[in-house]
């Protein structure tokens, strides 16, 4: 029987964990790449720090082992580039080493993992990038993140062009303010700030990770969205 597989980065928590659960519900096998192990039975975990380019190359074999079983069963692979790094910094004094670390994690790692996974991806497979509202908009004091998330969008568009004719489609899902550790940590775990953010959203609340997981699942399984940018933000109120 064909075995469909989700290969995902960052399923140890947040949007990635919700996405792994969503695909499991649809019968997919799940292979996760992150530093810590997801608390989710049935996931094949390959411990990996994607901020380390050499470590990614060294993970080529376990990734190939996990994906070769899919190829043998004529199943499809959904590759979701979800892991991300958000930090506070400014164009005024962002050290080159910090920009490199964020670009490696958010942009270069997905490009490296694409090259490891593509040989095992049959027609019907897909690559879904997780961008951000900040893939198409700038805000102050998140220079490396804004820069990297714009580049994620470029990588998705380049993927669409380079993979034309392969039967593999790609899209970029751009979450708005989602209720995860990343957002909480970014605002110093201050509930008042989170409540204030929610007032700027048309539904008056933060997005739940499961809602983004649903958008990722929909994008991954509908090739008509090839090359699409999907803003999943509940409607941000423009000031
Ligand atoms: N939350 C939001 O409001 C929001 C808004 C827009 C876009 N996004 C995007 O959505 C994606 C998921 O974010 P989230 O909110 O779910 O974040 P999160 O709760 O902080 O989870 C981040 C995930 O990425 C993994 N990760 C981070 N650095 C890694 C590294 N160096 N190597 C391997 N894995 C790494 C983490 O795993 P380990 O720590 O176990 O390695 C974790 O599983 C990110 O791309 C983020 O930019 C989030």
Coordinates of C-alpha atoms and ligand atoms in Angstrom, one line a residue:
X1 CA 0.0 0.0 0.0
X2 CA 1.2 3.5 -0.8
X3 CA 2.7 5.2 2.3
X4 CA 2.4 8.9 2.4
X5 CA 4.9 10.7 4.6
X6 CA 5.2 14.1 6.2
X7 CA 8.8 15.3 6.6
X8 CA 8.7 18.3 8.9
X9 CA 11.1 20.5 10.7
X10 CA 10.2 21.7 14.2
X11 CA 7.4 19.4 15.2
X12 CA 8.5 19.3 18.9
X13 CA 6.0 22.1 19.7
X14 CA 3.7 24.9 18.4
X15 CA 2.6 24.9 14.8
X16 CA 4.9 22.0 13.9
X17 CA 3.4 19.7 16.5
X18 CA -0.2 20.6 15.5
X19 CA 0.8 19.9 11.9
X20 CA 2.3 16.5 12.7
X21 CA -1.0 15.6 14.5
X22 CA -3.1 16.8 11.5
X23 CA -1.1 14.7 9.0
X24 CA -1.2 11.7 11.4
X25 CA -5.0 12.0 11.5
X26 CA -4.9 11.7 7.7
X27 CA -2.9 8.5 7.8
X28 CA 0.6 10.0 7.0
X29 CA 3.7 8.7 8.6
X30 CA 5.6 11.6 10.2
X31 CA 9.4 12.2 10.3
X32 CA 10.5 15.1 12.4
X33 CA 13.7 17.1 12.4
X34 CA 14.3 19.2 15.5
X35 CA 16.6 19.3 18.5
X36 CA 14.1 18.0 21.0
X37 CA 11.8 15.1 20.6
X38 CA 8.0 15.6 20.0
X39 CA 5.8 14.2 22.7
X40 CA 3.7 12.4 20.1
X41 CA 3.6 8.6 19.6
X42 CA 4.4 7.2 16.2
X43 CA 6.7 10.1 15.0
X44 CA 10.1 9.1 13.7
X45 CA 12.4 11.7 15.3
X46 CA 15.8 12.6 13.8
X47 CA 17.6 14.9 16.2
X48 CA 19.0 17.8 14.3
X49 CA 20.0 21.4 14.9
X50 CA 19.2 23.2 11.6
X51 CA 21.3 26.2 12.6
X52 CA 24.3 23.9 11.9
X53 CA 24.7 23.5 8.1
X54 CA 27.2 20.7 8.5
X55 CA 24.9 18.8 10.8
X56 CA 22.2 18.9 8.1
X57 CA 24.6 17.3 5.6
X58 CA 25.5 14.7 8.2
X59 CA 21.8 13.9 8.6
X60 CA 21.5 13.0 4.9
X61 CA 21.6 9.2 5.6
X62 CA 18.9 9.0 8.2
X63 CA 16.7 11.3 6.1
X64 CA 17.3 9.1 3.1
X65 CA 16.6 5.9 5.1
X66 CA 13.3 7.4 6.3
X67 CA 12.2 8.5 2.8
X68 CA 13.4 5.6 0.8
X69 CA 10.6 3.5 2.3
X70 CA 8.1 6.0 0.8
X71 CA 9.7 5.8 -2.6
X72 CA 9.5 2.0 -2.5
X73 CA 5.7 2.2 -1.8
X74 CA 5.0 4.8 -4.5
X75 CA 3.7 7.2 -1.8
X76 CA 4.1 10.9 -1.7
X77 CA 6.2 13.1 0.5
X78 CA 5.0 16.4 2.0
X79 CA 8.0 18.4 3.1
X80 CA 7.0 21.2 5.6
X81 CA 9.7 23.8 6.4
X82 CA 8.3 25.0 9.7
X83 CA 11.2 25.4 12.2
X84 CA 12.1 29.0 12.7
X85 CA 14.0 31.5 14.8
X86 CA 12.7 34.9 15.9
X87 CA 14.8 37.3 17.7
X88 CA 14.8 41.0 18.5
X89 CA 17.4 43.0 16.5
X90 CA 17.8 46.2 14.5
X91 CA 19.3 47.2 11.2
X92 CA 21.4 49.7 13.2
X93 CA 23.6 47.1 14.9
X94 CA 22.7 43.6 13.8
X95 CA 26.0 41.6 14.0
X96 CA 26.8 39.7 10.8
X97 CA 27.1 36.4 12.8
X98 CA 23.5 36.8 14.1
X99 CA 22.1 37.5 10.7
X100 CA 23.9 34.5 9.4
X101 CA 22.5 32.3 12.2
X102 CA 18.9 33.4 11.5
X103 CA 19.3 33.0 7.7
X104 CA 20.8 29.6 8.2
X105 CA 17.9 28.5 10.3
X106 CA 15.1 30.1 8.4
X107 CA 16.3 30.0 4.8
X108 CA 19.4 28.0 4.1
X109 CA 18.3 24.9 6.1
X110 CA 15.1 24.6 4.0
X111 CA 17.2 24.9 0.8
X112 CA 19.6 22.2 2.1
X113 CA 16.8 19.9 3.2
X114 CA 15.1 20.3 -0.2
X115 CA 18.2 18.9 -1.8
X116 CA 18.2 15.9 0.5
X117 CA 14.5 15.1 0.2
X118 CA 13.8 15.8 -3.5
X119 CA 15.4 12.6 -4.9
X120 CA 12.7 10.7 -2.9
X121 CA 9.8 12.9 -3.8
X122 CA 7.4 11.4 -6.4
X123 CA 4.8 13.3 -8.5
X124 CA 2.0 14.2 -6.0
X125 CA 4.5 15.4 -3.4
X126 CA 4.7 19.0 -2.1
X127 CA 7.0 21.4 -0.3
X128 CA 5.2 23.8 2.0
X129 CA 7.2 26.8 3.5
X130 CA 6.0 28.5 6.7
X131 CA 6.6 32.2 6.2
X132 CA 5.0 35.0 8.2
X133 CA 3.0 38.1 7.8
X134 CA 6.5 39.5 7.9
X135 CA 7.3 37.7 4.6
X136 CA 5.6 40.7 2.9
X137 CA 5.7 43.5 5.5
X138 CA 8.4 45.0 7.7
X139 CA 8.1 46.0 11.4
X140 CA 10.8 47.5 13.7
X141 CA 13.3 45.6 15.7
X142 CA 13.0 42.2 14.0
X143 CA 15.5 42.9 11.2
X144 CA 16.9 39.4 10.8
X145 CA 13.5 37.7 11.0
X146 CA 11.8 40.1 8.5
X147 CA 14.8 39.7 6.1
X148 CA 14.7 35.9 6.4
X149 CA 11.0 35.5 6.0
X150 CA 11.0 37.6 2.8
X151 CA 13.7 35.3 1.6
X152 CA 11.5 32.2 2.5
X153 CA 9.0 33.6 0.1
X154 CA 11.6 34.0 -2.6
X155 CA 12.8 30.4 -2.0
X156 CA 9.2 29.2 -2.5
X157 CA 8.8 31.1 -5.7
X158 CA 12.1 29.8 -7.0
X159 CA 11.1 26.3 -6.0
X160 CA 7.8 26.6 -8.0
X161 CA 9.8 27.6 -11.1
X162 CA 12.6 25.1 -10.8
X163 CA 10.2 22.2 -10.1
X164 CA 7.9 22.9 -13.0
X165 CA 7.0 19.6 -14.7
X166 CA 8.0 17.5 -11.8
X167 CA 4.5 17.0 -10.4
X168 CA 5.7 18.5 -7.1
X169 CA 4.0 21.7 -5.9
X170 CA 4.9 24.3 -3.4
X171 CA 3.3 27.1 -1.4
X172 CA 4.1 29.4 1.4
X173 CA 1.7 29.6 4.4
X174 CA 2.2 32.9 6.3
X175 CA 0.8 32.8 9.8
X176 CA -0.2 35.9 11.8
X177 CA 0.0 36.1 15.6
X178 CA -0.3 32.4 16.7
X179 CA -0.5 31.2 20.3
X180 CA 2.8 29.5 20.6
X181 CA 6.0 29.7 22.7
X182 CA 7.7 31.7 20.0
X183 CA 5.2 34.5 20.3
X184 CA 5.0 34.3 24.1
X185 CA 8.7 34.4 24.5
X186 CA 9.0 37.3 22.0
X187 CA 6.7 39.4 24.3
X188 CA 8.5 38.4 27.5
X189 CA 5.6 36.1 28.4
X190 CA 3.5 39.1 29.3
X191 CA -0.2 38.3 29.0
X192 CA -1.2 41.9 28.8
X193 CA 0.9 42.3 25.6
X194 CA -0.7 39.2 24.1
X195 CA -4.2 40.6 25.0
X196 CA -3.2 43.9 23.3
X197 CA -2.0 42.0 20.2
X198 CA -5.4 40.3 20.0
X199 CA -7.2 43.6 19.8
X200 CA -5.4 44.2 16.5
X201 CA -6.9 41.0 15.0
X202 CA -10.3 41.1 13.4
X203 CA -11.6 38.2 15.5
X204 CA -10.2 39.7 18.7
X205 CA -8.1 36.6 19.5
X206 CA -4.8 34.9 18.7
X207 CA -4.7 32.2 16.1
X208 CA -4.5 28.6 17.4
X209 CA -1.6 26.4 16.0
X210 CA -4.3 23.9 14.8
X211 CA -5.7 26.5 12.5
X212 CA -2.3 27.0 10.8
X213 CA -1.9 23.2 10.7
X214 CA -5.2 23.0 8.7
X215 CA -4.0 25.7 6.2
X216 CA -0.7 23.8 5.8
X217 CA -2.6 20.5 5.2
X218 CA -4.9 22.1 2.7
X219 CA -1.9 23.7 0.8
X220 CA 0.0 20.5 0.8
X221 CA -2.8 18.5 -0.7
X222 CA -4.1 20.9 -3.3
X223 CA -1.6 21.3 -6.2
X224 CA -3.7 24.2 -7.7
X225 CA -2.0 26.3 -5.0
X226 CA 1.4 25.8 -6.7
X227 CA 3.4 29.0 -6.1
X228 CA 0.7 30.5 -3.9
X229 CA 1.2 32.8 -0.8
X230 CA -1.5 32.1 1.8
X231 CA -1.8 34.7 4.5
X232 CA -3.4 32.9 7.5
X233 CA -3.8 35.7 10.0
X234 CA -7.5 36.0 11.0
X235 CA -7.5 39.5 9.4
X236 CA -5.1 42.0 10.9
X237 CA -6.7 45.4 11.5
X238 CA -4.8 48.1 9.6
X239 CA -4.0 51.2 11.7
Ligands
LIG1 N1 3.8 32.0 16.4 C1 3.6 33.0 15.6 O1 3.0 34.0 15.9 C2 4.2 32.9 14.2 C3 3.8 33.9 13.3 C4 4.3 33.9 12.0 C5 5.1 32.8 11.6 N2 5.5 31.9 12.5 C6 6.4 30.8 12.0 O2 5.8 29.5 12.3 C7 6.9 28.6 12.4 C8 6.6 27.8 13.7 O3 6.7 28.7 14.8 P1 6.0 28.4 16.2 O4 5.3 29.6 16.7 O5 5.3 27.1 16.3 O6 7.4 28.4 17.1 P2 7.8 27.5 18.4 O7 6.7 27.2 19.2 O8 9.0 28.3 19.0 O9 8.4 26.2 17.7 C9 9.6 26.3 16.9 C10 10.0 24.9 16.4 O10 11.1 25.1 15.6 C11 12.1 24.2 16.1 N3 13.5 24.8 15.9 C12 13.8 26.1 16.2 N4 15.1 26.2 16.0 C13 15.6 25.0 15.6 C14 16.9 24.6 15.2 N5 18.0 25.3 15.3 N6 17.0 23.3 14.8 C15 15.9 22.5 14.7 N7 14.7 22.9 15.0 C16 14.5 24.1 15.5 C17 11.8 24.0 17.5 O11 12.3 22.7 17.9 P3 13.6 22.4 19.0 O12 13.6 23.6 19.9 O13 13.1 21.2 19.6 O14 14.8 22.3 18.1 C18 10.3 24.0 17.6 O15 9.8 22.7 17.3 C19 8.2 29.4 12.4 O16 8.7 29.3 11.1 C20 7.7 30.8 12.7 O17 8.6 31.8 12.2 C21 5.0 31.9 13.8

